[in-house]
Short mmCIF file of C-alpha atoms in Angstrom, two decimals:
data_model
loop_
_atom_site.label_atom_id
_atom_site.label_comp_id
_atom_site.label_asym_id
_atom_site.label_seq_id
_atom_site.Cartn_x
_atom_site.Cartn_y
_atom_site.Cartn_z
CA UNK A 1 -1.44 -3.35 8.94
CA UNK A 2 -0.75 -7.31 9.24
CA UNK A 3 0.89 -8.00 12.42
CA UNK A 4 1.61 -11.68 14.08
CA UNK A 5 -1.12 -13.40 15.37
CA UNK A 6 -3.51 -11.50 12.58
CA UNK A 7 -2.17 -13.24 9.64
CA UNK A 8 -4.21 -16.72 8.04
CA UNK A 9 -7.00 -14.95 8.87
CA UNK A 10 -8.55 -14.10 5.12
CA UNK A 11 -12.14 -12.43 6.96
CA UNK A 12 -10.21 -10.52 9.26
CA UNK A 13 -7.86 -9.25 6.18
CA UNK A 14 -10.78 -8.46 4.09
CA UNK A 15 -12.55 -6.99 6.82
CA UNK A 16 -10.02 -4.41 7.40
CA UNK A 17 -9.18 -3.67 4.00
CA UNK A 18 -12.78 -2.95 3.79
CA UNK A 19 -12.97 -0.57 6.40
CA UNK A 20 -9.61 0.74 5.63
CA UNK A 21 -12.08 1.69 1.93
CA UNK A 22 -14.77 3.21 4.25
CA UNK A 23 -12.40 5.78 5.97
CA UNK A 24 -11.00 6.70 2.47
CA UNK A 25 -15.16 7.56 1.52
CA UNK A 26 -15.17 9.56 4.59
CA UNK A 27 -12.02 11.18 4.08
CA UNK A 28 -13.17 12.29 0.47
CA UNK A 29 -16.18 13.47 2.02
CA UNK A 30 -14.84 15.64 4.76
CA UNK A 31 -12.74 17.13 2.22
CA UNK A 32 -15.65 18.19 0.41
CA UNK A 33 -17.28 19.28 3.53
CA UNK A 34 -14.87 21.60 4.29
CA UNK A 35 -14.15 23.11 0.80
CA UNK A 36 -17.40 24.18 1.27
CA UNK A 37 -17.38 25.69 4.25
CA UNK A 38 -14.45 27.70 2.99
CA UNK A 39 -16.30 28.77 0.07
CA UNK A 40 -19.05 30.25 1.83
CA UNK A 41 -17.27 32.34 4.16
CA UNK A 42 -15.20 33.27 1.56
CA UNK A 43 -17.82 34.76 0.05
CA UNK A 44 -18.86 36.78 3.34
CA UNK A 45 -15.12 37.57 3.84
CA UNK A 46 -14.85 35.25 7.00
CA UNK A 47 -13.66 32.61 6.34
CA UNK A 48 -12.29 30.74 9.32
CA UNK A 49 -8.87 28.87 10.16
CA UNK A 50 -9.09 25.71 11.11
CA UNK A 51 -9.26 25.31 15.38
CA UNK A 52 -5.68 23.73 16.85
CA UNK A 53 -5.83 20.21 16.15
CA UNK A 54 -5.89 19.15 19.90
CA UNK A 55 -8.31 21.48 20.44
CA UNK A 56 -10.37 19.87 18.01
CA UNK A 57 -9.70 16.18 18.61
CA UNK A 58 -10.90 16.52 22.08
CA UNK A 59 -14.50 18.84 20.79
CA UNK A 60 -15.30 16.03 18.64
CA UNK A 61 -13.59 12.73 19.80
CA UNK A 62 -16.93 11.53 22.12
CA UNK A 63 -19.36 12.80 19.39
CA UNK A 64 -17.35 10.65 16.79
CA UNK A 65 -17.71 7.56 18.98
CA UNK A 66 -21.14 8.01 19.84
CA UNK A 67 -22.67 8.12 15.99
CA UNK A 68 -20.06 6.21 13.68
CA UNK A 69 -20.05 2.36 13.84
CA UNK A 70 -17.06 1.21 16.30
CA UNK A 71 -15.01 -0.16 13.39
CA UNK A 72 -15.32 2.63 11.47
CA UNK A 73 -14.82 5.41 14.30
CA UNK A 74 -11.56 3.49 15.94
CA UNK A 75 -10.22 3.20 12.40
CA UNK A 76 -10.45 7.24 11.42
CA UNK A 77 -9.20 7.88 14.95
CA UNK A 78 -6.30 5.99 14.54
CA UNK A 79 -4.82 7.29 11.31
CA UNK A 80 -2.28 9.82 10.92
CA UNK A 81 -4.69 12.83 9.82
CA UNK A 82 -6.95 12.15 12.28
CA UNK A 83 -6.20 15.42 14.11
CA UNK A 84 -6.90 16.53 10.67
CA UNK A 85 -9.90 15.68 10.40
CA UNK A 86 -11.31 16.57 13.73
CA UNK A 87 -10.05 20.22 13.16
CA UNK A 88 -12.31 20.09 9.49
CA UNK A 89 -15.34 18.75 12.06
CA UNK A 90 -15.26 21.33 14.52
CA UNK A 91 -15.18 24.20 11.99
CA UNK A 92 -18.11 22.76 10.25
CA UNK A 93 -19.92 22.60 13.64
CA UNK A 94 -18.21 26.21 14.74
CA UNK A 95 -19.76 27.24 11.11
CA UNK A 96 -23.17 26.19 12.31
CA UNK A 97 -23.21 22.68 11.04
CA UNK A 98 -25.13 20.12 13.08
CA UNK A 99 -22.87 17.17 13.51
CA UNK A 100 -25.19 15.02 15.15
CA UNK A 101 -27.03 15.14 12.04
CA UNK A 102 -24.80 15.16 9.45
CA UNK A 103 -22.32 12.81 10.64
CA UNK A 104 -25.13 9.58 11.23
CA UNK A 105 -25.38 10.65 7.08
CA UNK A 106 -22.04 10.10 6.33
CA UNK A 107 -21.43 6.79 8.55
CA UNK A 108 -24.35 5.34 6.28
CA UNK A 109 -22.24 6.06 3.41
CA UNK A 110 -19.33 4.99 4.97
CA UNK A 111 -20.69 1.19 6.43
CA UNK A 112 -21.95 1.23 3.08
CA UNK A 113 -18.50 1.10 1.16
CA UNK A 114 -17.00 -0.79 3.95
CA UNK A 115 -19.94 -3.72 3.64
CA UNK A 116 -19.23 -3.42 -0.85
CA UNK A 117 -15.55 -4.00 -0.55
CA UNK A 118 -16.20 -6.81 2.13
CA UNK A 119 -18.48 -8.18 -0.06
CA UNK A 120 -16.58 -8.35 -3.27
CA UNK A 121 -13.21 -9.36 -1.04
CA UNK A 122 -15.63 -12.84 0.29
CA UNK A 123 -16.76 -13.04 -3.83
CA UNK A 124 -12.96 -13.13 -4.66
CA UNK A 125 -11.76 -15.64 -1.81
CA UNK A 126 -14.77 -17.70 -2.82
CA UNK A 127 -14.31 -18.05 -6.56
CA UNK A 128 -10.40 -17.66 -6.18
CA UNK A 129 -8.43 -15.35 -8.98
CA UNK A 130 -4.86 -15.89 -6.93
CA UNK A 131 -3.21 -17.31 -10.59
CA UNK A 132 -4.69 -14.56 -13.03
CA UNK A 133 -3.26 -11.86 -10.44
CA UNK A 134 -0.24 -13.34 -11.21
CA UNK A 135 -0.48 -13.17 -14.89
CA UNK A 136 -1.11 -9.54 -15.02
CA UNK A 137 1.76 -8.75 -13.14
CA UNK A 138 3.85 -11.09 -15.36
CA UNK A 139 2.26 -9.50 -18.31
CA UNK A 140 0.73 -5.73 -17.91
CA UNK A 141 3.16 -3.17 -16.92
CA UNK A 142 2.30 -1.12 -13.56
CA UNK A 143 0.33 2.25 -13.89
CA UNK A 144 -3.59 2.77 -13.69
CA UNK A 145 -4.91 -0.13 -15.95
CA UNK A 146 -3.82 -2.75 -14.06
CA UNK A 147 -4.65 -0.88 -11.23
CA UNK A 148 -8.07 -0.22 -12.42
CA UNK A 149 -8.57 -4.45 -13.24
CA UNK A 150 -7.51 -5.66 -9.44
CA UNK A 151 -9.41 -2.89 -8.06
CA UNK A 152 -12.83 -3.03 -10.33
CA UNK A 153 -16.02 -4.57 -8.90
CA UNK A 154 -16.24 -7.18 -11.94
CA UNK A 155 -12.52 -8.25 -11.57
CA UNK A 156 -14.23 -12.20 -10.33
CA UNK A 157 -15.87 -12.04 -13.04
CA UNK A 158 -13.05 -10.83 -15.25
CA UNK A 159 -10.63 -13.46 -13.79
CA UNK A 160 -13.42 -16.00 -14.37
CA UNK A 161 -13.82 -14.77 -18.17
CA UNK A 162 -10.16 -15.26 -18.34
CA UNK A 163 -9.55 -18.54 -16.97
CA UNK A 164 -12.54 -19.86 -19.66
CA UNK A 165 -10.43 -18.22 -22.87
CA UNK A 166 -7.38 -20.22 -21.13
CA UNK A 167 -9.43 -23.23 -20.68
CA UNK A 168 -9.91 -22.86 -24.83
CA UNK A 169 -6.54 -22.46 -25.97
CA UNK A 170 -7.21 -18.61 -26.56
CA UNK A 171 -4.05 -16.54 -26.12
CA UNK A 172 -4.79 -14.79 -22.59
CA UNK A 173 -1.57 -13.06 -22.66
CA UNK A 174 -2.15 -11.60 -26.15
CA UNK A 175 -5.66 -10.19 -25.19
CA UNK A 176 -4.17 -8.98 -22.17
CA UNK A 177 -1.60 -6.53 -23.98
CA UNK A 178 -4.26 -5.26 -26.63
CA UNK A 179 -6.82 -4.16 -23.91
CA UNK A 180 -4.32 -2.69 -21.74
CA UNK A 181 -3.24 -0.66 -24.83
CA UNK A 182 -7.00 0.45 -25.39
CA UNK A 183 -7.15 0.57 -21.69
CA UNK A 184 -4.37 3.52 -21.75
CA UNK A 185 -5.81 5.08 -24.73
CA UNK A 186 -9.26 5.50 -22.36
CA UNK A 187 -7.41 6.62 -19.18
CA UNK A 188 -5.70 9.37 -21.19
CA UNK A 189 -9.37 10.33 -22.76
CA UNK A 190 -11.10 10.34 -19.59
CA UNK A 191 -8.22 11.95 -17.87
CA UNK A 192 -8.57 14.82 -20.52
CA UNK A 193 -11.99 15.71 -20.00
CA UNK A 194 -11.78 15.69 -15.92
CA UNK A 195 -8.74 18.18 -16.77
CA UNK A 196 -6.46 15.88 -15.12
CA UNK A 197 -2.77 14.76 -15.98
CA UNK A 198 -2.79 11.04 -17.29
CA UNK A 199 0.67 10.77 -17.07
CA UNK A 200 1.15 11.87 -13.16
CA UNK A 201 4.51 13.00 -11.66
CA UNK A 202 6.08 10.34 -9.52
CA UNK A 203 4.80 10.31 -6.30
CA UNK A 204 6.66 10.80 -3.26
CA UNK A 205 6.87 7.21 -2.03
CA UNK A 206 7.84 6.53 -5.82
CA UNK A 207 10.80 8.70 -5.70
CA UNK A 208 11.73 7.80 -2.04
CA UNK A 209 11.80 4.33 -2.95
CA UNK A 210 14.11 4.47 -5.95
CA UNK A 211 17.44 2.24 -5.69
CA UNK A 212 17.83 -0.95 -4.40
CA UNK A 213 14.12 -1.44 -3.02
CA UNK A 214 12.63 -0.94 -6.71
CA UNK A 215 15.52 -2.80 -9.08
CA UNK A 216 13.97 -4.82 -11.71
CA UNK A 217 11.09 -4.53 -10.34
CA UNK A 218 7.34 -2.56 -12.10
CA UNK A 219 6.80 -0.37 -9.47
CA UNK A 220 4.27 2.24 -10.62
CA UNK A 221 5.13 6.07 -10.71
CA UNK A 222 1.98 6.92 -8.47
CA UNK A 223 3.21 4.55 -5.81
CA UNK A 224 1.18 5.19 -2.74
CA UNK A 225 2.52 3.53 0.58
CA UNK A 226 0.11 5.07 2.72
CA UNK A 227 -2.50 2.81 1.82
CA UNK A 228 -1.15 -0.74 2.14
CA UNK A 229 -4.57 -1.98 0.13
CA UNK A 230 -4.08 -0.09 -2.71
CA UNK A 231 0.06 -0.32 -2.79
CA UNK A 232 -0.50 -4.40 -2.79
CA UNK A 233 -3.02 -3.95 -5.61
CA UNK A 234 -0.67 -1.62 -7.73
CA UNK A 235 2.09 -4.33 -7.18
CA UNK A 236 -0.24 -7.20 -8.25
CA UNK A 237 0.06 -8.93 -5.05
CA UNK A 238 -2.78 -10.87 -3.79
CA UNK A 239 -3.92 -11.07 -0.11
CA UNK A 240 -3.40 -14.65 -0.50
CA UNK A 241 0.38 -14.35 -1.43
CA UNK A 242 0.58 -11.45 0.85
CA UNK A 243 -0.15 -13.56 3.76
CA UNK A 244 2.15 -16.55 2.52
CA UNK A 245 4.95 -14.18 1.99
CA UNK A 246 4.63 -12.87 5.30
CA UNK A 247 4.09 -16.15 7.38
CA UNK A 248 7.56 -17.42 5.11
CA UNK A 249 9.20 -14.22 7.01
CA UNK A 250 7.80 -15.96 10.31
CA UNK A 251 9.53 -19.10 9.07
CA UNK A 252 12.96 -17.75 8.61
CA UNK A 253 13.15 -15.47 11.75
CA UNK A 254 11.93 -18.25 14.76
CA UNK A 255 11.50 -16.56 17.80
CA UNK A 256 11.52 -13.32 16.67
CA UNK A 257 8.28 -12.45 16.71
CA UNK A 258 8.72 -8.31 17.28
CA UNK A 259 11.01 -7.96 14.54
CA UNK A 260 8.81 -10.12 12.32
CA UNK A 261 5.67 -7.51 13.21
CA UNK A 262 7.54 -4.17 12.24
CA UNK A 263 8.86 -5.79 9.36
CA UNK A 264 5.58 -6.50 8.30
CA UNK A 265 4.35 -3.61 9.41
CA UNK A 266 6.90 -0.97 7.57
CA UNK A 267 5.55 1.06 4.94
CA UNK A 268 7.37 -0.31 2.26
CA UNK A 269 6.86 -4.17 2.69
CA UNK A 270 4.82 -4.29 0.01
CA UNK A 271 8.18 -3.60 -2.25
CA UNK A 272 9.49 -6.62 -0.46
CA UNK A 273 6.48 -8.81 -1.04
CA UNK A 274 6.66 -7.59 -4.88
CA UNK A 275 10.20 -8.78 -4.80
CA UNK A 276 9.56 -12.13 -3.03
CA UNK A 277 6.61 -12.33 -5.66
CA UNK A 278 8.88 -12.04 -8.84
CA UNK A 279 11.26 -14.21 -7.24
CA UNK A 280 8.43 -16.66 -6.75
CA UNK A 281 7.61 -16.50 -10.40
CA UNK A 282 11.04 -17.08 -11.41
CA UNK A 283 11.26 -19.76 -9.39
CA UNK A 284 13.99 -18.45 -7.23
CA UNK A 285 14.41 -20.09 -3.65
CA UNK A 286 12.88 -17.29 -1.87
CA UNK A 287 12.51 -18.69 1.55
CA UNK A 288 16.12 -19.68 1.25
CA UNK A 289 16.89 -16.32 0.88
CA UNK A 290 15.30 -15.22 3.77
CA UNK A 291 17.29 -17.53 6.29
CA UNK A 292 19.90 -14.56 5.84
CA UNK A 293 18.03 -12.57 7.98
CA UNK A 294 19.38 -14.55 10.83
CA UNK A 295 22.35 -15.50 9.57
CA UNK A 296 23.30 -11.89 9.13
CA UNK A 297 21.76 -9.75 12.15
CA UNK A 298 23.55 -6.36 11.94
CA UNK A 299 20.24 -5.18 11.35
CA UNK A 300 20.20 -5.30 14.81
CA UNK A 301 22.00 -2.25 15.71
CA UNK A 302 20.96 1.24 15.61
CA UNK A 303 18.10 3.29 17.19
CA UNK A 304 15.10 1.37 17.94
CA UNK A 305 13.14 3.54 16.33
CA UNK A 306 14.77 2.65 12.80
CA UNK A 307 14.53 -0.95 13.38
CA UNK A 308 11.96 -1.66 10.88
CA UNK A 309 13.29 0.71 7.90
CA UNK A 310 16.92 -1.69 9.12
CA UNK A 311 14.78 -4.71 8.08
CA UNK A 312 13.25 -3.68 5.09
CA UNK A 313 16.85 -2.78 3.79
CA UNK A 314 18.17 -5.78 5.11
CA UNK A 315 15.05 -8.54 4.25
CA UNK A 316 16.10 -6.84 0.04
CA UNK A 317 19.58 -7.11 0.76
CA UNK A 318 18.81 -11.18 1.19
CA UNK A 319 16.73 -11.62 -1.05
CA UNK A 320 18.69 -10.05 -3.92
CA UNK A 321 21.80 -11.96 -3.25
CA UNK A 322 23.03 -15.10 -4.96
CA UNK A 323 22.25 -18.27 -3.89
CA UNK A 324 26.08 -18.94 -2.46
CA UNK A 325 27.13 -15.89 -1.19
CA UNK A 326 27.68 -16.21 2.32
CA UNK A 327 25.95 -13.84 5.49
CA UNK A 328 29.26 -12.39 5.71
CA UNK A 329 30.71 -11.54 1.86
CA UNK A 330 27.37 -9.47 1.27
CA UNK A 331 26.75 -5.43 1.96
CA UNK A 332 25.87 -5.52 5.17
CA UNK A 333 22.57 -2.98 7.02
CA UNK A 334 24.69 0.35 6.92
CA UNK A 335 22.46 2.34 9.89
CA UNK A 336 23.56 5.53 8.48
CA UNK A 337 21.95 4.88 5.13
CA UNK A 338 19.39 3.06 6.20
CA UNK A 339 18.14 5.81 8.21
CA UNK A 340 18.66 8.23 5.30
CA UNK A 341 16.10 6.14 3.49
CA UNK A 342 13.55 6.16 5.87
CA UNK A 343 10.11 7.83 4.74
CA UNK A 344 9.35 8.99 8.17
CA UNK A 345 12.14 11.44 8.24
CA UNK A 346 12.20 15.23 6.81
CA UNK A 347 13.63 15.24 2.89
CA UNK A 348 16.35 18.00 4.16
CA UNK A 349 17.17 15.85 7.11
CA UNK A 350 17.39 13.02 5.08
CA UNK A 351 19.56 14.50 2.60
CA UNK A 352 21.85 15.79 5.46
CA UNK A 353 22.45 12.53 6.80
CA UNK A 354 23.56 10.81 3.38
CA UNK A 355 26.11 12.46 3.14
CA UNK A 356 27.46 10.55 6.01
CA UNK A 357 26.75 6.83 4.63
CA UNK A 358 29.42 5.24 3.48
CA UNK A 359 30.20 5.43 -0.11
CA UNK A 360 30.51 1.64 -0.95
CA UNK A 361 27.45 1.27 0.67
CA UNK A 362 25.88 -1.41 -2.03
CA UNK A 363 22.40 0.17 -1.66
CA UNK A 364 22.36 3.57 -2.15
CA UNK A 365 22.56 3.97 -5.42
CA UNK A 366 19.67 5.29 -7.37
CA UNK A 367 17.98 4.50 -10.31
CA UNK A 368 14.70 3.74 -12.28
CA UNK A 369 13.06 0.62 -11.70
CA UNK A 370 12.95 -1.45 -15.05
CA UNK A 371 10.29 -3.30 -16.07
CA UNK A 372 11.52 -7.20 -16.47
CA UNK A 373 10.09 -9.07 -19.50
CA UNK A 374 7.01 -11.32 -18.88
CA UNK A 375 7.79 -14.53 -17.80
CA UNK A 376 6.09 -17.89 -18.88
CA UNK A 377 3.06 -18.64 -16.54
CA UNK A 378 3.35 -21.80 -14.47
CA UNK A 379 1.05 -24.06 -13.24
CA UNK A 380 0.02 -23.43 -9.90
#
């Protein structure tokens, strides 16, 4: 999560995308853990429901703290399936599992993935592959190959590969579009033999962000906004323009320091950075764009609690205008169907409470995102 104050920071952002990894290696492993558990007392006939989760977060919370690195420990404590989690630990140790010696295993693991992906985040900063992010968003479509690329151990040294072909008058783009057609023909042949789908079902964040948020923009079917790592890697954005897009918001809304954090902070701001980053590309005045956001503050009103899902809709709503239309001939931040938008809220509740936005409400209508034509590069 990049809040005010945090930003500029490129070892703190790498830092906690890196132990944002090492909770995602523990999560994976306390999922196997658990399965089994299950399977062996399935096999006796007993197997066991998991303990109430505040039951459970308060049997394992101290032993937690006491054998996982600080980082690490504060990290899986303060995501959402913590309580989760702590109900799969205290079954394990209500199965006879010794925690204090399995868990001291699995924090090795864990520091170990979190000091890789620190590693490889310092590699990147160092040797700098900000421009050839930016060419595979212009030029490979989202899904798992481009995915795979930004996300790959050896993408400095694929970036640095590429920038050498460039520096030789070799046609990156063109290379770029025959491997990520080999790339697909792999993914689909691997997928096969691990008997899983290679064309995956949209996710949930993929079909809750449909509409206005996703127009003309490549945003993959597997969308996943839960991890805000891994969503700014499927969009192609960089932490470097990540940051800059975020310390433009700063810019634009002086003084407003609160809204600027849950802005930030909302679960689909990487869709906004994507847009701010196609913009960017298209040369489009995007800070320009975002002066709206004070020019026009019915965003404003409505429940607290949906004042960040407010700015998301409203921070797209100004950057998708034209250039001249003025803070007051725009759609304006409808609260109704703003809030029938927001991911935090029950799909049957949601549903219920569309039917009470307005019907010329400019951003409710739903669609699939298309994927814009390539653009020329520019020289950064």
């Amino acid at each position: 999560m990049t809040t005010p104050g945090q930003e500029g920071d490129p070892f703190a952002d790498a830092m906690r995308e890196a132990v944002g990894t090492s909770v995602e290696a523990w999560r994976l492993m306390m999922a196997v853990a658990d399965a089994v558990r299950r399977y062996q007392q399935r096999k006796k006939d007993r197997e066991a429901d998991l303990p109430p989760a505040e039951e459970a977060v308060n049997e394992v919370a101290s032993t937690v703290r006491n054998l996982v690195p600080p980082d690490i420990s504060a990290a899986l404590m303060g995501g959402a399936d913590w309580p989760r989690m702590a109900q799969q630990m205290a079954a394990l140790r209500r199965a006879g599992v010794d925690l204090d010696d399995v868990l001291p295993r699995m924090a090795e693991v864990a520091v170990t993935v979190r000091d890789s992906v620190a590693e490889n985040a310092a590699r990147v900063s160092r040797e700098g592959t900000g421009e050839w992010e930016c060419l595979l968003r212009e030029t490979l479509p989202a899904g798992p190959v481009r995915e795979a690329i930004l996300s790959s151990p050896t993408w400095p040294d694929i970036a640095a590969t590429m920038a050498r072909l460039d520096e030789r008058g070799v046609d990156v783009r063109g290379i770029l579009a025959s491997a990520h057609n080999e790339g697909v023909g792999v993914d689909r042949a691997v997928a096969r033999v691990l008997g899983a789908n290679a064309a995956p079902a949209a996710s949930r964040d993929a079909m809750l962000s449909y509409g206005p948020l996703t127009t003309s923009l490549d945003a993959p079917k597997d969308l996943d906004l839960s991890d805000r790592a891994r969503a700014l890697r499927q969009l192609a954005i960089s932490p470097a323009e990540n940051e800059r897009y975020g310390r433009w918001v700063q810019e634009a809304m002086p003084g407003r320091e609160q809204e600027v954090g849950l802005l930030l902070a909302a679960r689909q701001w990487p869709l906004v950075a994507a847009r701010m980053a196609k913009m960017e590309s298209e040369g489009k005045p995007v800070r320009e764009h975002l002066t709206r956001l004070m020019k026009d503050t019915s965003w404003e009103r409505g429940a607290s609690s949906q004042l960040g899902v407010r700015l998301v809709v409203a921070a797209n709503d100004a950057l998708r205008r034209v250039p001249w239309e003025g803070a007051g001939s725009g759609s304006r931040v409808n609260a109704v169907a703003a809030r029938s938008r927001s991911t935090s809220m029950d799909p049957t509740e949601r549903r219920a409470v569309a039917k009470g936005a307005a019907p010329a409400e400019a951003l409710v209508a739903p669609h699939r995102p298309e994927s814009a034509p390539a653009s020329n590069r520019k020289t950064r």
